[in-house]
Short mmCIF file of C-alpha atoms in Angstrom, two decimals:
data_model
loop_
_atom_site.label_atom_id
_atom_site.label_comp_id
_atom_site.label_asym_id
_atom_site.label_seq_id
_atom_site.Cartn_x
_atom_site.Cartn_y
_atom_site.Cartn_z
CA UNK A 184 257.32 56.01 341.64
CA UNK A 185 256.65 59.83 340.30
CA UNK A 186 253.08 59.40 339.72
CA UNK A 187 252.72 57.10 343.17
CA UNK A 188 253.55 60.32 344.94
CA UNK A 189 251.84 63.31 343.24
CA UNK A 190 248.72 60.77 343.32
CA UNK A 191 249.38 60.39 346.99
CA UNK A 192 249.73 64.22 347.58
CA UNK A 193 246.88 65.80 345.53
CA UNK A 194 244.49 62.96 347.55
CA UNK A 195 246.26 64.55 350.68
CA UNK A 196 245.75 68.27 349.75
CA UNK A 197 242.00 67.05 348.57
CA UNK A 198 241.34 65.83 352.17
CA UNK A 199 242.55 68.78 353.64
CA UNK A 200 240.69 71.10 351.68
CA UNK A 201 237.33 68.57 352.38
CA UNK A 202 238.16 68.30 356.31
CA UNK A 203 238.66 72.38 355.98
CA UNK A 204 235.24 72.83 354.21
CA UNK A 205 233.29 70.72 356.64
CA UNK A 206 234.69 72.42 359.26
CA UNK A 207 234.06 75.63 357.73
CA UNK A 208 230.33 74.65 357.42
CA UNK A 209 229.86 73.64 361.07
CA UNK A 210 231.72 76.64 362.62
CA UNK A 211 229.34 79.24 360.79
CA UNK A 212 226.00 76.82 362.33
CA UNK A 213 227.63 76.85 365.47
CA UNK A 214 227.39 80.94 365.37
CA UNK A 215 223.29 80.28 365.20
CA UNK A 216 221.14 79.91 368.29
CA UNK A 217 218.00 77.77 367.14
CA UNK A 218 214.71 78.78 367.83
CA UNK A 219 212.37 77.74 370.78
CA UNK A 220 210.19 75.68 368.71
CA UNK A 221 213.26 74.20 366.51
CA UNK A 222 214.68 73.20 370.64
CA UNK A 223 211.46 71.47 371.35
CA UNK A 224 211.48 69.49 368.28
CA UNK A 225 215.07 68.96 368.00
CA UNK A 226 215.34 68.11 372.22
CA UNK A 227 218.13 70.06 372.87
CA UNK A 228 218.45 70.59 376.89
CA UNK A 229 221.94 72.06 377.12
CA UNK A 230 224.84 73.64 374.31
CA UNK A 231 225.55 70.38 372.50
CA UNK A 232 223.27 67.75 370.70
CA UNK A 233 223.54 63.57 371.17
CA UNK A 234 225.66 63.01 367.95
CA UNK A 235 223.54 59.91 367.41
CA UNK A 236 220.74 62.20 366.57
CA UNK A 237 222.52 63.53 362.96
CA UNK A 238 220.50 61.04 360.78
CA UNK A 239 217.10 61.86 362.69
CA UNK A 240 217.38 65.46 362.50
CA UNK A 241 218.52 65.61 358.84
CA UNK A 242 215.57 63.07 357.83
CA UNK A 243 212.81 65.75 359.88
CA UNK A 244 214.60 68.43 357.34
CA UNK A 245 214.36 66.46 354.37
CA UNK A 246 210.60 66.01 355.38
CA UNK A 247 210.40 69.34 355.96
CA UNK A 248 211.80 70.39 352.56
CA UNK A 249 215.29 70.71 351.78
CA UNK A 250 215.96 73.02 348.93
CA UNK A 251 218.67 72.24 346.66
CA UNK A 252 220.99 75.18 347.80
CA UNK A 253 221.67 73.65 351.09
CA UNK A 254 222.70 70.32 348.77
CA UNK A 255 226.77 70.84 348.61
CA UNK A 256 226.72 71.20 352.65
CA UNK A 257 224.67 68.76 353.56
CA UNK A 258 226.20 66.11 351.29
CA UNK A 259 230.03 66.90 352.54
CA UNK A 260 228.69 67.19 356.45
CA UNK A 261 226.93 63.89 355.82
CA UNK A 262 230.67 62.60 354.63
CA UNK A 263 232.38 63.99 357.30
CA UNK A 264 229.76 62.66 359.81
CA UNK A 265 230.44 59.20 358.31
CA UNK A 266 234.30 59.65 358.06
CA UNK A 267 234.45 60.40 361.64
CA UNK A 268 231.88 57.32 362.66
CA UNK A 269 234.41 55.30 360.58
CA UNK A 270 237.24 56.84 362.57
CA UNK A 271 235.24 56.15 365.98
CA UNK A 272 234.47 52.78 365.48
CA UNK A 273 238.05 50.96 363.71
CA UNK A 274 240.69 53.30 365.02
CA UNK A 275 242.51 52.56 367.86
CA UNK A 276 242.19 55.91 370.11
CA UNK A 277 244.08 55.46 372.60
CA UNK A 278 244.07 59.40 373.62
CA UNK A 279 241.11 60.68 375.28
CA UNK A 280 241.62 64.04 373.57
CA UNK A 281 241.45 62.34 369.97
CA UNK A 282 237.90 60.66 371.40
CA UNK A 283 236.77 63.83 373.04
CA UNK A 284 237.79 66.00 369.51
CA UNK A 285 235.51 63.34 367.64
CA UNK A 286 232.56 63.45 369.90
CA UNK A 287 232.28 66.90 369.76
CA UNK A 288 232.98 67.14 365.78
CA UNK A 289 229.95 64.20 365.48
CA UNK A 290 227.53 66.50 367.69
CA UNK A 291 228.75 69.94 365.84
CA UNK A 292 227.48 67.59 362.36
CA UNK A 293 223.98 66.55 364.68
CA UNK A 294 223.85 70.77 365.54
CA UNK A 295 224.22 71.42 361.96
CA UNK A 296 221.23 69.03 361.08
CA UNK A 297 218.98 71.00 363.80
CA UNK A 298 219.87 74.27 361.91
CA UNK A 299 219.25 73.29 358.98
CA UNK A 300 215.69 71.74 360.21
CA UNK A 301 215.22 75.44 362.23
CA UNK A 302 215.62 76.88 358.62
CA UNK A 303 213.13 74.74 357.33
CA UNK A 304 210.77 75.34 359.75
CA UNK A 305 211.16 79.23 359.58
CA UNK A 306 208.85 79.73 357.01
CA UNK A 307 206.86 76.62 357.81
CA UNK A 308 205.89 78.11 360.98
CA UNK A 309 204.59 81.54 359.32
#
């Protein structure tokens, strides 16, 4: 019964520390304004992106050229993305703040992708 619960708590402390990270990640790309060009690619009309557009935007960046530095991030936003899609889609939400929180943590992932295509396109441009 021991082992049930340290296994149970370590996979709880490793979620926090994942959900932590990703947030991490999206709260520094929030900090970024894109470029003009980067908008007109990307679309982006007001502050927040169509979270729907995540798998678009990171496919443009891997097109682009994604170097491997960027790997770790985009690989646990891509997780989180999905987690949340998951969450979206089976959960019972029944509070309009838990649907709200999602659909604005699924476009912070789909602003995230747009940065990482305006870095791309940075030196692209030049």
């Amino acid at each position: 019964m021991l082992p049930a619960l340290i296994l149970i708590c370590c996979i709880g402390a490793a979620g926090q520390f994942f959900v932590a990270y990703c947030r991490t990640t999206l709260s520094a790309c929030d900090a970024l304004v894109l470029s003009d060009n980067a908008k007109k690619i990307v679309g982006l009309h007001g502050n927040s992106l169509d979270p729907a557009e995540f798998h678009r935007l990171l496919g443009l960046a891997r097109i682009v050229g994604v170097p491997a530095v960027d790997t770790v991030q985009i690989r646990a936003v891509k997780s989180y993305y999905r987690i949340l899609t998951f969450a979206a889609r089976h959960l019972p939400l029944h509070s309009s703040r838990a649907r709200q929180w999602i659909e604005r943590e699924l476009s912070r992932c789909s602003y995230f992708a747009a940065v990482l295509l305006d870095r791309r396109l940075g030196p692209a441009a030049n």
